[in-house]
Amino acid sequence: MMMTLYNNPSRNQWASLAKRPELELEYLGSTVKNILARVKKSGDQALKDFAGQYDKVLLENLQVSEKEFQNAITSLDPKLKVTIQMAFQNIYKFHYAQQTPFLEVETMPGVVCQRKAVAIEKVGIYIPGGSAPLFSTVLMLGVPAKIAGCREIILCTPPSGNGEINPAILFTANLVGITKIFKVGGAQAIAAMTYGTDSIPSVNKIFGPGNQYVTKAKQLVAMEGMAIDMPAGPSEVLIFADDQADPDFISADLLSQAEHGEDSQVVLVTTSTSLPEKVNKAIELQLAQLPRKVIAEHSLRNSRCLVFGSVNESFEFINEYAPEHLIINCAEADSKVDKVINAGSIFLGALTPEAAGDYASGTNHTLPTNGFAKAYSGVSLSSFQKFITVQEMSKEGLMRLGPVVETMAEAENLIGHKNAISIRLKKIHPDSE
Amino acid sequence: MMMTLYNNPSRNQWASLAKRPELELEYLGSTVKNILARVKKSGDQALKDFAGQYDKVLLENLQVSEKEFQNAITSLDPKLKVTIQMAFQNIYKFHYAQQTPFLEVETMPGVVCQRKAVAIEKVGIYIPGGSAPLFSTVLMLGVPAKIAGCREIILCTPPSGNGEINPAILFTANLVGITKIFKVGGAQAIAAMTYGTDSIPSVNKIFGPGNQYVTKAKQLVAMEGMAIDMPAGPSEVLIFADDQADPDFISADLLSQAEHGEDSQVVLVTTSTSLPEKVNKAIELQLAQLPRKVIAEHSLRNSRCLVFGSVNESFEFINEYAPEHLIINCAEADSKVDKVINAGSIFLGALTPEAAGDYASGTNHTLPTNGFAKAYSGVSLSSFQKFITVQEMSKEGLMRLGPVVETMAEAENLIGHKNAISIRLKKIHPDSE
């Protein structure tokens, strides 16, 4: 039995069962602060020094050249290209449909209020390097940035030891329309996008996942006023399943999350007393085949299986947990969606694994972890927009609304506010006093 | 001349001209941390102790009673009641119209993606006390919370020396439908809403303005994972005006912002070389009459008047400044709106002072200050919602999308992700391998 089993845990245990392993980032503070300070002070030179130190590469230029783009496009496996294009289409379609229409309301005669979406001017996307080249994240962040119409979209990602960027990342960036890519990884990339260097422009908002250094750096620059996509934590899935669910599917879904990293959380919530044992057997069989077996085993040790007496109680716990990914694999899965208050993204039915949304269904895979789904949403088109309100009063509007504002301002002891109305009323109707 | 005049400042001066006075909050750190820790540890008792210490009042109950509500409703000036109701109507209308419709897109045959708004379950609103009883902020935060359908909406505000809450605040809360009001102010209120006490439930997101202690407390609890409305800074207005603008109106608008607090910023940007002198004269006359004259004088000293050679250059600077409030008081004001990329809320034409939006036009007055309008929006209905995505694949969808996901997962070296698809494809088509 790899997952710890809890049978009908009492409600006073729920909070601790919904708790994630604590992110220990404090000890990184001084290291990351030093990196930020060095980039702020020495710009490109600091970035090149860090590339030598961390990426073991001597970089002449930080920016990916046109030739490197062309090489990537030529060299990438044609099957993968077609595949990325299909995912692109789905993600584009779903995010394009998220546009907020221009709003205009005449709240009272002569008082018109509007609200409009405006793209954030400059955004930065961070894509981690390492064993998994996350070109899917290039789609998830690049596509809505392009649809929003951000004027400047830059991307930072660490180079490999030979100074190159994975061709799938370059192909995807080019497909999306991102042409400014910089070979910078880690906390130094966050610093560069915050302060700007000769090569790398500063941006208004930073998006993207990363290791602990990147997470800590985003936290620190957020304290300095930089906007970031959302607070980060390890990825997680919670599966709700009943007796009818196929244990092989559940096991595969749990493992697909467990392989992400040793700190990933996977949780199974079920009303079935027989399912947990079947799932554990399936996990044993499937785990043996998995290349990232060691990682998955480690994260399974932190993970939980909870058996509840009813569907309603199960969903009460699920809302307390507020999972990043929620798979609902049970009879009449559709009918359960309205029970969900807190989740990042929901995967419905036996045939919709989380992997579908991770890559290509069309939804965004940048989602709130660590219970943040209680107050935060995943990345969407509006993450790359601001909404500006506009109001305009006609003479009629001023005459109707003016006295309301005068009375309220006076009651709040803000006579200057009142005067801004009175002086106008007096001028349009000099005899009104 | 009270505002400092800059004639055609060169572009390399812009960044410093767009800079706000630094908020010095660091020195508050240990005081506020102590307050947070005491409330976390001792709950209601700590809150009562702080009420004695800071509000000079001995409180038996922290929660406002039904009787206190009734007294407030009975005692409040009927004219003010009607006025607040009119503002309520406008704010309700404009925020109700902000609802995001349920979205469903079939991204490819058999792959359905949805996005739906769900209210944040529990929200907390902070309303400062002091000289100006900000019942208008009760409307601005309470109305969208109610429209969103938040299940629990609580409000904290400091009591006066006799242990009472301003009746206008209670009347407005009751009008909005907020019934849980607590007599707690300052950093201790933020602590109570974060950690919960016997009397005060913890919430998922905290909204509302406040003094430096409140701001620092919100910063600190945000670091611990609490969601907050937005980073705070002193209020500010930037007015764009041309030769045709009435100096009396401009002066009144500048003063209405300047009276907020000594750290308020007011900026006049104009293409007219004669206007600044006229505005300064008008300010002198109007200032003399203002009850909050001393505050306004102080904040005018930090303030600037910039003259630019063209409308376009003016708006380039305005976008660099990213004002919380932007008044466009010039000929054909409408035609200038599209030049604005960065602003919280825009007030169009000669007859639309900021005061209209502060109270009653219908737009929200909780807006991004300190240049945050480059990446943040003001409070809106969606500030009280999360957006959850849902996806469901049919057999056809799985067969179409499955191979796409398999290829991408393999290219990212995530075989567990691939398996979650493969195992399903194999079971629905056992012969496909």
Tab-separated table of N, CA and C in Angstrom, chain B residues 122-262:
chain	number	residue	atom	x	y	z
B	122	LYS	N	-15.702	32.967	1.037
B	122	LYS	CA	-15.698	33.830	2.228
B	122	LYS	C	-14.801	35.046	1.977
B	123	VAL	N	-15.358	36.232	2.070
B	123	VAL	CA	-14.552	37.433	1.860
B	123	VAL	C	-14.679	38.367	3.060
B	124	GLY	N	-13.618	39.124	3.272
B	124	GLY	CA	-13.587	40.085	4.368
B	124	GLY	C	-13.348	41.485	3.831
B	125	ILE	N	-14.081	42.428	4.367
B	125	ILE	CA	-13.959	43.817	3.926
B	125	ILE	C	-13.465	44.650	5.097
B	126	TYR	N	-12.418	45.444	4.860
B	126	TYR	CA	-11.943	46.341	5.897
B	126	TYR	C	-12.339	47.778	5.538
B	127	ILE	N	-12.947	48.453	6.483
B	127	ILE	CA	-13.320	49.861	6.291
B	127	ILE	C	-12.630	50.683	7.375
B	128	PRO	N	-11.770	51.624	6.969
B	128	PRO	CA	-11.047	52.413	7.976
B	128	PRO	C	-12.001	53.298	8.780
B	129	GLY	N	-11.557	53.683	9.943
B	129	GLY	CA	-12.322	54.645	10.735
B	129	GLY	C	-11.707	56.007	10.547
B	130	GLY	N	-11.627	56.763	11.611
B	130	GLY	CA	-10.991	58.073	11.532
B	130	GLY	C	-11.979	59.146	11.119
B	131	SER	N	-11.419	60.234	10.586
B	131	SER	CA	-12.229	61.434	10.364
B	131	SER	C	-13.282	61.237	9.273
B	132	ALA	N	-13.008	60.402	8.269
B	132	ALA	CA	-13.958	60.225	7.171
B	132	ALA	C	-14.569	58.824	7.237
B	133	PRO	N	-15.842	58.728	7.612
B	133	PRO	CA	-16.475	57.403	7.674
B	133	PRO	C	-16.775	56.904	6.255
B	134	LEU	N	-15.949	55.978	5.759
B	134	LEU	CA	-16.005	55.641	4.333
B	134	LEU	C	-17.127	54.668	4.005
B	135	PHE	N	-18.369	55.126	4.170
B	135	PHE	CA	-19.487	54.253	3.814
B	135	PHE	C	-19.528	54.014	2.304
B	136	SER	N	-18.934	54.932	1.527
B	136	SER	CA	-18.904	54.706	0.072
B	136	SER	C	-18.107	53.437	-0.250
B	137	THR	N	-17.078	53.154	0.530
B	137	THR	CA	-16.290	51.942	0.290
B	137	THR	C	-17.081	50.686	0.648
B	138	VAL	N	-18.014	50.815	1.589
B	138	VAL	CA	-18.902	49.678	1.893
B	138	VAL	C	-19.692	49.304	0.638
B	139	LEU	N	-20.170	50.333	-0.082
B	139	LEU	CA	-20.884	50.072	-1.340
B	139	LEU	C	-19.954	49.430	-2.372
B	140	MET	N	-18.764	50.000	-2.519
B	140	MET	CA	-17.856	49.581	-3.589
B	140	MET	C	-17.378	48.142	-3.429
B	141	LEU	N	-17.283	47.683	-2.185
B	141	LEU	CA	-16.809	46.316	-1.953
B	141	LEU	C	-17.966	45.373	-1.652
B	142	GLY	N	-18.979	45.889	-0.974
B	142	GLY	CA	-20.102	45.027	-0.601
B	142	GLY	C	-20.992	44.663	-1.781
B	143	VAL	N	-21.231	45.623	-2.657
B	143	VAL	CA	-22.156	45.363	-3.774
B	143	VAL	C	-21.643	44.244	-4.686
B	144	PRO	N	-20.411	44.334	-5.190
B	144	PRO	CA	-19.963	43.225	-6.050
B	144	PRO	C	-19.854	41.890	-5.299
B	145	ALA	N	-19.525	41.931	-4.011
B	145	ALA	CA	-19.463	40.685	-3.233
B	145	ALA	C	-20.830	40.009	-3.198
B	146	LYS	N	-21.854	40.831	-3.017
B	146	LYS	CA	-23.224	40.302	-2.977
B	146	LYS	C	-23.652	39.775	-4.348
B	147	ILE	N	-23.357	40.539	-5.392
B	147	ILE	CA	-23.740	40.104	-6.747
B	147	ILE	C	-23.025	38.795	-7.087
B	148	ALA	N	-21.748	38.698	-6.701
B	148	ALA	CA	-20.995	37.466	-6.977
B	148	ALA	C	-21.637	36.275	-6.269
B	149	GLY	N	-22.230	36.529	-5.115
B	149	GLY	CA	-22.856	35.451	-4.363
B	149	GLY	C	-21.933	34.829	-3.323
B	150	CYS	N	-20.984	35.600	-2.822
B	150	CYS	CA	-20.109	35.096	-1.754
B	150	CYS	C	-20.981	34.638	-0.583
B	151	ARG	N	-20.687	33.450	-0.061
B	151	ARG	CA	-21.550	32.900	0.987
B	151	ARG	C	-21.381	33.616	2.314
B	152	GLU	N	-20.170	34.068	2.564
B	152	GLU	CA	-19.929	34.779	3.823
B	152	GLU	C	-19.203	36.073	3.509
B	153	ILE	N	-19.810	37.172	3.911
B	153	ILE	CA	-19.186	38.482	3.728
B	153	ILE	C	-19.114	39.129	5.102
B	154	ILE	N	-17.906	39.373	5.581
B	154	ILE	CA	-17.792	40.031	6.880
B	154	ILE	C	-17.115	41.381	6.710
B	155	LEU	N	-17.339	42.241	7.668
B	155	LEU	CA	-16.794	43.598	7.587
B	155	LEU	C	-16.178	43.954	8.943
B	156	CYS	N	-14.957	44.448	8.906
B	156	CYS	CA	-14.302	44.926	10.128
B	156	CYS	C	-14.046	46.417	10.005
B	157	THR	N	-14.318	47.133	11.062
B	157	THR	CA	-14.074	48.582	11.073
B	157	THR	C	-13.890	49.013	12.522
B	158	PRO	N	-13.006	49.967	12.777
B	158	PRO	CA	-12.730	50.320	14.174
B	158	PRO	C	-13.886	51.105	14.795
B	159	PRO	N	-14.152	50.864	16.082
B	159	PRO	CA	-15.205	51.611	16.770
B	159	PRO	C	-14.695	52.983	17.189
B	160	SER	N	-15.630	53.888	17.402
B	160	SER	CA	-15.256	55.184	17.970
B	160	SER	C	-15.014	55.011	19.469
B	161	GLY	N	-14.626	56.094	20.113
B	161	GLY	CA	-14.288	56.033	21.531
B	161	GLY	C	-15.442	55.579	22.422
B	162	ASN	N	-16.687	55.722	21.952
B	162	ASN	CA	-17.813	55.228	22.751
B	162	ASN	C	-18.258	53.829	22.317
B	163	GLY	N	-17.407	53.170	21.503
B	163	GLY	CA	-17.688	51.779	21.152
B	163	GLY	C	-18.690	51.608	20.023
B	164	GLU	N	-18.984	52.717	19.340
B	164	GLU	CA	-19.984	52.627	18.276
B	164	GLU	C	-19.357	52.684	16.891
B	165	ILE	N	-20.149	52.244	15.919
B	165	ILE	CA	-19.747	52.358	14.520
B	165	ILE	C	-20.604	53.453	13.904
B	166	ASN	N	-20.007	54.250	13.041
B	166	ASN	CA	-20.734	55.326	12.376
B	166	ASN	C	-22.016	54.793	11.736
B	167	PRO	N	-23.156	55.451	12.020
B	167	PRO	CA	-24.430	54.920	11.511
B	167	PRO	C	-24.503	54.826	9.989
B	168	ALA	N	-23.798	55.708	9.275
B	168	ALA	CA	-23.826	55.640	7.801
B	168	ALA	C	-23.188	54.332	7.321
B	169	ILE	N	-22.164	53.892	8.034
B	169	ILE	CA	-21.519	52.608	7.672
B	169	ILE	C	-22.483	51.457	7.945
B	170	LEU	N	-23.151	51.493	9.083
B	170	LEU	CA	-24.087	50.402	9.409
B	170	LEU	C	-25.284	50.400	8.461
B	171	PHE	N	-25.820	51.591	8.190
B	171	PHE	CA	-26.958	51.671	7.265
B	171	PHE	C	-26.572	51.092	5.900
B	172	THR	N	-25.388	51.481	5.414
B	172	THR	CA	-24.960	51.035	4.086
B	172	THR	C	-24.721	49.527	4.065
B	173	ALA	N	-24.086	49.017	5.115
B	173	ALA	CA	-23.842	47.574	5.187
B	173	ALA	C	-25.164	46.817	5.157
B	174	ASN	N	-26.116	47.315	5.925
B	174	ASN	CA	-27.427	46.670	5.976
B	174	ASN	C	-28.121	46.721	4.615
B	175	LEU	N	-27.998	47.861	3.952
B	175	LEU	CA	-28.585	48.022	2.614
B	175	LEU	C	-27.995	47.005	1.644
B	176	VAL	N	-26.684	46.821	1.724
B	176	VAL	CA	-26.000	45.884	0.833
B	176	VAL	C	-26.340	44.443	1.204
B	177	GLY	N	-26.619	44.207	2.483
B	177	GLY	CA	-26.912	42.855	2.939
B	177	GLY	C	-25.778	42.225	3.724
B	178	ILE	N	-24.898	43.066	4.257
B	178	ILE	CA	-23.817	42.562	5.109
B	178	ILE	C	-24.276	42.672	6.556
B	179	THR	N	-24.346	41.540	7.244
B	179	THR	CA	-24.889	41.564	8.600
B	179	THR	C	-23.847	41.249	9.670
B	180	LYS	N	-22.702	40.716	9.228
B	180	LYS	CA	-21.666	40.398	10.213
B	180	LYS	C	-20.620	41.491	10.225
B	181	ILE	N	-20.752	42.389	11.183
B	181	ILE	CA	-19.818	43.513	11.277
B	181	ILE	C	-19.114	43.455	12.615
B	182	PHE	N	-17.815	43.634	12.579
B	182	PHE	CA	-17.015	43.521	13.791
B	182	PHE	C	-16.286	44.824	14.077
B	183	LYS	N	-16.248	45.152	15.365
B	183	LYS	CA	-15.608	46.394	15.811
B	183	LYS	C	-14.116	46.163	16.006
B	184	VAL	N	-13.429	46.026	14.923
B	184	VAL	CA	-11.996	45.776	14.981
B	184	VAL	C	-11.328	46.602	13.899
B	185	GLY	N	-10.270	47.297	14.266
B	185	GLY	CA	-9.582	48.132	13.298
B	185	GLY	C	-8.132	47.731	13.141
B	186	GLY	N	-7.458	48.364	12.190
B	186	GLY	CA	-6.014	48.252	12.055
B	186	GLY	C	-5.524	46.876	11.657
B	187	ALA	N	-4.247	46.652	11.916
B	187	ALA	CA	-3.605	45.395	11.549
B	187	ALA	C	-4.288	44.211	12.231
B	188	GLN	N	-4.859	44.463	13.427
B	188	GLN	CA	-5.510	43.365	14.155
B	188	GLN	C	-6.751	42.861	13.407
B	189	ALA	N	-7.403	43.740	12.651
B	189	ALA	CA	-8.560	43.305	11.859
B	189	ALA	C	-8.100	42.378	10.730
B	190	ILE	N	-7.007	42.742	10.105
B	190	ILE	CA	-6.465	41.906	9.015
B	190	ILE	C	-6.059	40.540	9.581
B	191	ALA	N	-5.447	40.561	10.767
B	191	ALA	CA	-5.059	39.307	11.422
B	191	ALA	C	-6.281	38.441	11.714
B	192	ALA	N	-7.332	39.061	12.254
B	192	ALA	CA	-8.532	38.305	12.618
B	192	ALA	C	-9.149	37.642	11.394
B	193	MET	N	-9.218	38.364	10.285
B	193	MET	CA	-9.833	37.804	9.077
B	193	MET	C	-8.929	36.747	8.432
B	194	THR	N	-7.641	36.793	8.749
B	194	THR	CA	-6.718	35.792	8.201
B	194	THR	C	-6.741	34.499	9.016
B	195	TYR	N	-6.606	34.656	10.340
B	195	TYR	CA	-6.470	33.454	11.179
B	195	TYR	C	-7.801	32.984	11.758
B	196	GLY	N	-8.772	33.882	11.816
B	196	GLY	CA	-10.030	33.557	12.473
B	196	GLY	C	-9.889	33.628	13.989
B	197	THR	N	-10.975	34.005	14.667
B	197	THR	CA	-11.016	33.972	16.135
B	197	THR	C	-12.362	33.343	16.499
B	198	ASP	N	-12.668	33.258	17.783
B	198	ASP	CA	-13.967	32.697	18.168
B	198	ASP	C	-15.122	33.499	17.558
B	199	SER	N	-14.967	34.825	17.537
B	199	SER	CA	-16.049	35.671	17.005
B	199	SER	C	-15.977	35.861	15.497
B	200	ILE	N	-14.760	35.953	14.971
B	200	ILE	CA	-14.569	36.396	13.585
B	200	ILE	C	-14.069	35.237	12.732
B	201	PRO	N	-14.835	34.871	11.705
B	201	PRO	CA	-14.382	33.767	10.860
B	201	PRO	C	-13.215	34.183	9.958
B	202	SER	N	-12.344	33.232	9.644
B	202	SER	CA	-11.293	33.519	8.663
B	202	SER	C	-11.926	33.536	7.278
B	203	VAL	N	-11.303	34.272	6.361
B	203	VAL	CA	-11.861	34.414	5.015
B	203	VAL	C	-10.832	33.970	3.973
B	204	ASN	N	-11.279	33.922	2.716
B	204	ASN	CA	-10.388	33.524	1.623
B	204	ASN	C	-9.714	34.715	0.936
B	205	LYS	N	-10.299	35.905	1.101
B	205	LYS	CA	-9.716	37.079	0.438
B	205	LYS	C	-10.121	38.327	1.219
B	206	ILE	N	-9.174	39.246	1.351
B	206	ILE	CA	-9.408	40.471	2.115
B	206	ILE	C	-9.362	41.684	1.188
B	207	PHE	N	-10.349	42.546	1.345
B	207	PHE	CA	-10.462	43.764	0.533
B	207	PHE	C	-10.456	44.988	1.434
B	208	GLY	N	-10.054	46.112	0.856
B	208	GLY	CA	-10.286	47.375	1.530
B	208	GLY	C	-9.040	48.188	1.798
B	209	PRO	N	-9.235	49.494	1.905
B	209	PRO	CA	-8.133	50.433	2.132
B	209	PRO	C	-7.775	50.491	3.606
B	210	GLY	N	-6.748	51.246	3.906
B	210	GLY	CA	-6.390	51.388	5.316
B	210	GLY	C	-5.131	52.205	5.466
B	211	ASN	N	-4.778	52.454	6.721
B	211	ASN	CA	-3.560	53.222	6.979
B	211	ASN	C	-2.332	52.329	6.781
B	212	GLN	N	-1.167	52.843	7.163
B	212	GLN	CA	0.079	52.099	6.928
B	212	GLN	C	0.114	50.757	7.643
B	213	TYR	N	-0.503	50.699	8.825
B	213	TYR	CA	-0.504	49.438	9.573
B	213	TYR	C	-1.325	48.386	8.831
B	214	VAL	N	-2.470	48.822	8.336
B	214	VAL	CA	-3.348	47.917	7.596
B	214	VAL	C	-2.652	47.443	6.314
B	215	THR	N	-2.031	48.393	5.623
B	215	THR	CA	-1.334	48.063	4.379
B	215	THR	C	-0.216	47.064	4.635
B	216	LYS	N	0.561	47.325	5.683
B	216	LYS	CA	1.662	46.416	6.016
B	216	LYS	C	1.115	45.035	6.398
B	217	ALA	N	0.041	45.023	7.170
B	217	ALA	CA	-0.549	43.744	7.582
B	217	ALA	C	-1.035	42.969	6.359
B	218	LYS	N	-1.656	43.652	5.415
B	218	LYS	CA	-2.118	42.965	4.204
B	218	LYS	C	-0.930	42.390	3.422
B	219	GLN	N	0.145	43.175	3.347
B	219	GLN	CA	1.365	42.674	2.688
B	219	GLN	C	1.867	41.401	3.349
B	220	LEU	N	1.896	41.421	4.679
B	220	LEU	CA	2.463	40.276	5.406
B	220	LEU	C	1.577	39.042	5.290
B	221	VAL	N	0.273	39.203	5.409
B	221	VAL	CA	-0.592	38.022	5.304
B	221	VAL	C	-0.641	37.517	3.861
B	222	ALA	N	-0.435	38.426	2.899
B	222	ALA	CA	-0.357	37.983	1.495
B	222	ALA	C	0.834	37.051	1.314
B	223	MET	N	1.944	37.358	1.992
B	223	MET	CA	3.128	36.490	1.945
B	223	MET	C	2.817	35.109	2.524
B	224	GLU	N	1.855	35.070	3.440
B	224	GLU	CA	1.480	33.783	4.039
B	224	GLU	C	0.429	33.051	3.201
B	225	GLY	N	0.012	33.658	2.101
B	225	GLY	CA	-0.907	32.958	1.216
B	225	GLY	C	-2.318	33.530	1.162
B	226	MET	N	-2.605	34.559	1.984
B	226	MET	CA	-3.930	35.181	1.918
B	226	MET	C	-4.055	35.986	0.624
B	227	ALA	N	-5.208	35.884	-0.030
B	227	ALA	CA	-5.438	36.713	-1.215
B	227	ALA	C	-5.893	38.097	-0.769
B	228	ILE	N	-5.385	39.133	-1.425
B	228	ILE	CA	-5.818	40.501	-1.116
B	228	ILE	C	-6.236	41.188	-2.415
B	229	ASP	N	-6.999	42.281	-2.262
B	229	ASP	CA	-7.543	42.940	-3.461
B	229	ASP	C	-6.459	43.452	-4.379
B	230	MET	N	-5.521	44.225	-3.839
B	230	MET	CA	-4.414	44.722	-4.658
B	230	MET	C	-3.387	45.400	-3.770
B	231	PRO	N	-2.155	45.570	-4.289
B	231	PRO	CA	-1.168	46.305	-3.494
B	231	PRO	C	-1.624	47.753	-3.353
B	232	ALA	N	-1.331	48.356	-2.202
B	232	ALA	CA	-1.879	49.682	-1.911
B	232	ALA	C	-0.834	50.768	-1.989
B	233	GLY	N	-1.298	51.951	-2.229
B	233	GLY	CA	-0.458	53.148	-2.175
B	233	GLY	C	-1.378	54.342	-2.017
B	234	PRO	N	-0.811	55.532	-1.769
B	234	PRO	CA	-1.658	56.715	-1.608
B	234	PRO	C	-2.451	57.010	-2.880
B	235	SER	N	-3.603	57.601	-2.699
B	235	SER	CA	-4.489	57.928	-3.819
B	235	SER	C	-3.876	59.043	-4.674
B	236	GLU	N	-4.291	59.101	-5.940
B	236	GLU	CA	-3.676	60.054	-6.874
B	236	GLU	C	-4.619	60.361	-8.030
B	237	VAL	N	-4.469	61.560	-8.588
B	237	VAL	CA	-5.207	61.896	-9.803
B	237	VAL	C	-4.244	62.560	-10.777
B	238	LEU	N	-4.428	62.267	-12.036
B	238	LEU	CA	-3.721	62.992	-13.085
B	238	LEU	C	-4.783	63.601	-14.001
B	239	ILE	N	-4.659	64.890	-14.243
B	239	ILE	CA	-5.607	65.573	-15.126
B	239	ILE	C	-4.910	65.962	-16.418
B	240	PHE	N	-5.497	65.569	-17.542
B	240	PHE	CA	-5.041	66.105	-18.813
B	240	PHE	C	-6.011	67.205	-19.232
B	241	ALA	N	-5.477	68.378	-19.538
B	241	ALA	CA	-6.351	69.498	-19.904
B	241	ALA	C	-5.718	70.300	-21.022
B	242	ASP	N	-6.561	70.932	-21.819
B	242	ASP	CA	-6.049	71.815	-22.870
B	242	ASP	C	-6.482	73.262	-22.576
B	243	ASP	N	-6.255	74.123	-23.542
B	243	ASP	CA	-6.563	75.548	-23.388
B	243	ASP	C	-8.020	75.810	-23.046
B	244	GLN	N	-8.895	74.904	-23.516
B	244	GLN	CA	-10.318	75.144	-23.335
B	244	GLN	C	-10.823	74.799	-21.939
B	245	ALA	N	-10.009	74.115	-21.163
B	245	ALA	CA	-10.489	73.639	-19.861
B	245	ALA	C	-10.659	74.802	-18.884
B	246	ASP	N	-11.658	74.691	-18.047
B	246	ASP	CA	-11.941	75.715	-17.044
B	246	ASP	C	-10.995	75.541	-15.847
B	247	PRO	N	-10.151	76.534	-15.583
B	247	PRO	CA	-9.175	76.402	-14.482
B	247	PRO	C	-9.844	76.144	-13.128
B	248	ASP	N	-11.048	76.650	-12.949
B	248	ASP	CA	-11.740	76.419	-11.677
B	248	ASP	C	-12.079	74.944	-11.496
B	249	PHE	N	-12.503	74.317	-12.590
B	249	PHE	CA	-12.810	72.884	-12.506
B	249	PHE	C	-11.539	72.084	-12.195
B	250	ILE	N	-10.471	72.428	-12.904
B	250	ILE	CA	-9.214	71.690	-12.707
B	250	ILE	C	-8.730	71.845	-11.274
B	251	SER	N	-8.792	73.071	-10.801
B	251	SER	CA	-8.358	73.327	-9.437
B	251	SER	C	-9.192	72.527	-8.434
B	252	ALA	N	-10.509	72.531	-8.627
B	252	ALA	CA	-11.388	71.796	-7.702
B	252	ALA	C	-11.072	70.293	-7.740
B	253	ASP	N	-10.791	69.777	-8.938
B	253	ASP	CA	-10.489	68.345	-9.056
B	253	ASP	C	-9.147	68.003	-8.399
B	254	LEU	N	-8.170	68.883	-8.596
B	254	LEU	CA	-6.866	68.642	-7.965
B	254	LEU	C	-7.016	68.666	-6.443
B	255	LEU	N	-7.770	69.646	-5.951
B	255	LEU	CA	-7.916	69.774	-4.494
B	255	LEU	C	-8.718	68.611	-3.908
B	256	SER	N	-9.678	68.109	-4.668
B	256	SER	CA	-10.480	67.006	-4.118
B	256	SER	C	-9.600	65.781	-3.901
B	257	GLN	N	-8.562	65.639	-4.691
B	257	GLN	CA	-7.637	64.536	-4.454
B	257	GLN	C	-6.636	64.906	-3.365
B	258	ALA	N	-6.171	66.148	-3.407
B	258	ALA	CA	-5.145	66.577	-2.456
B	258	ALA	C	-5.641	66.518	-1.019
B	259	GLU	N	-6.957	66.670	-0.820
B	259	GLU	CA	-7.464	66.677	0.559
B	259	GLU	C	-7.499	65.279	1.183
B	260	HIS	N	-7.301	64.236	0.340
B	260	HIS	CA	-7.368	62.863	0.865
B	260	HIS	C	-6.364	62.621	1.984
B	261	GLY	N	-5.113	62.954	1.681
B	261	GLY	CA	-4.083	62.726	2.690
B	261	GLY	C	-2.823	63.457	2.275
B	262	GLU	N	-1.907	63.612	3.199
B	262	GLU	CA	-0.703	64.396	2.900
B	262	GLU	C	0.164	63.729	1.848
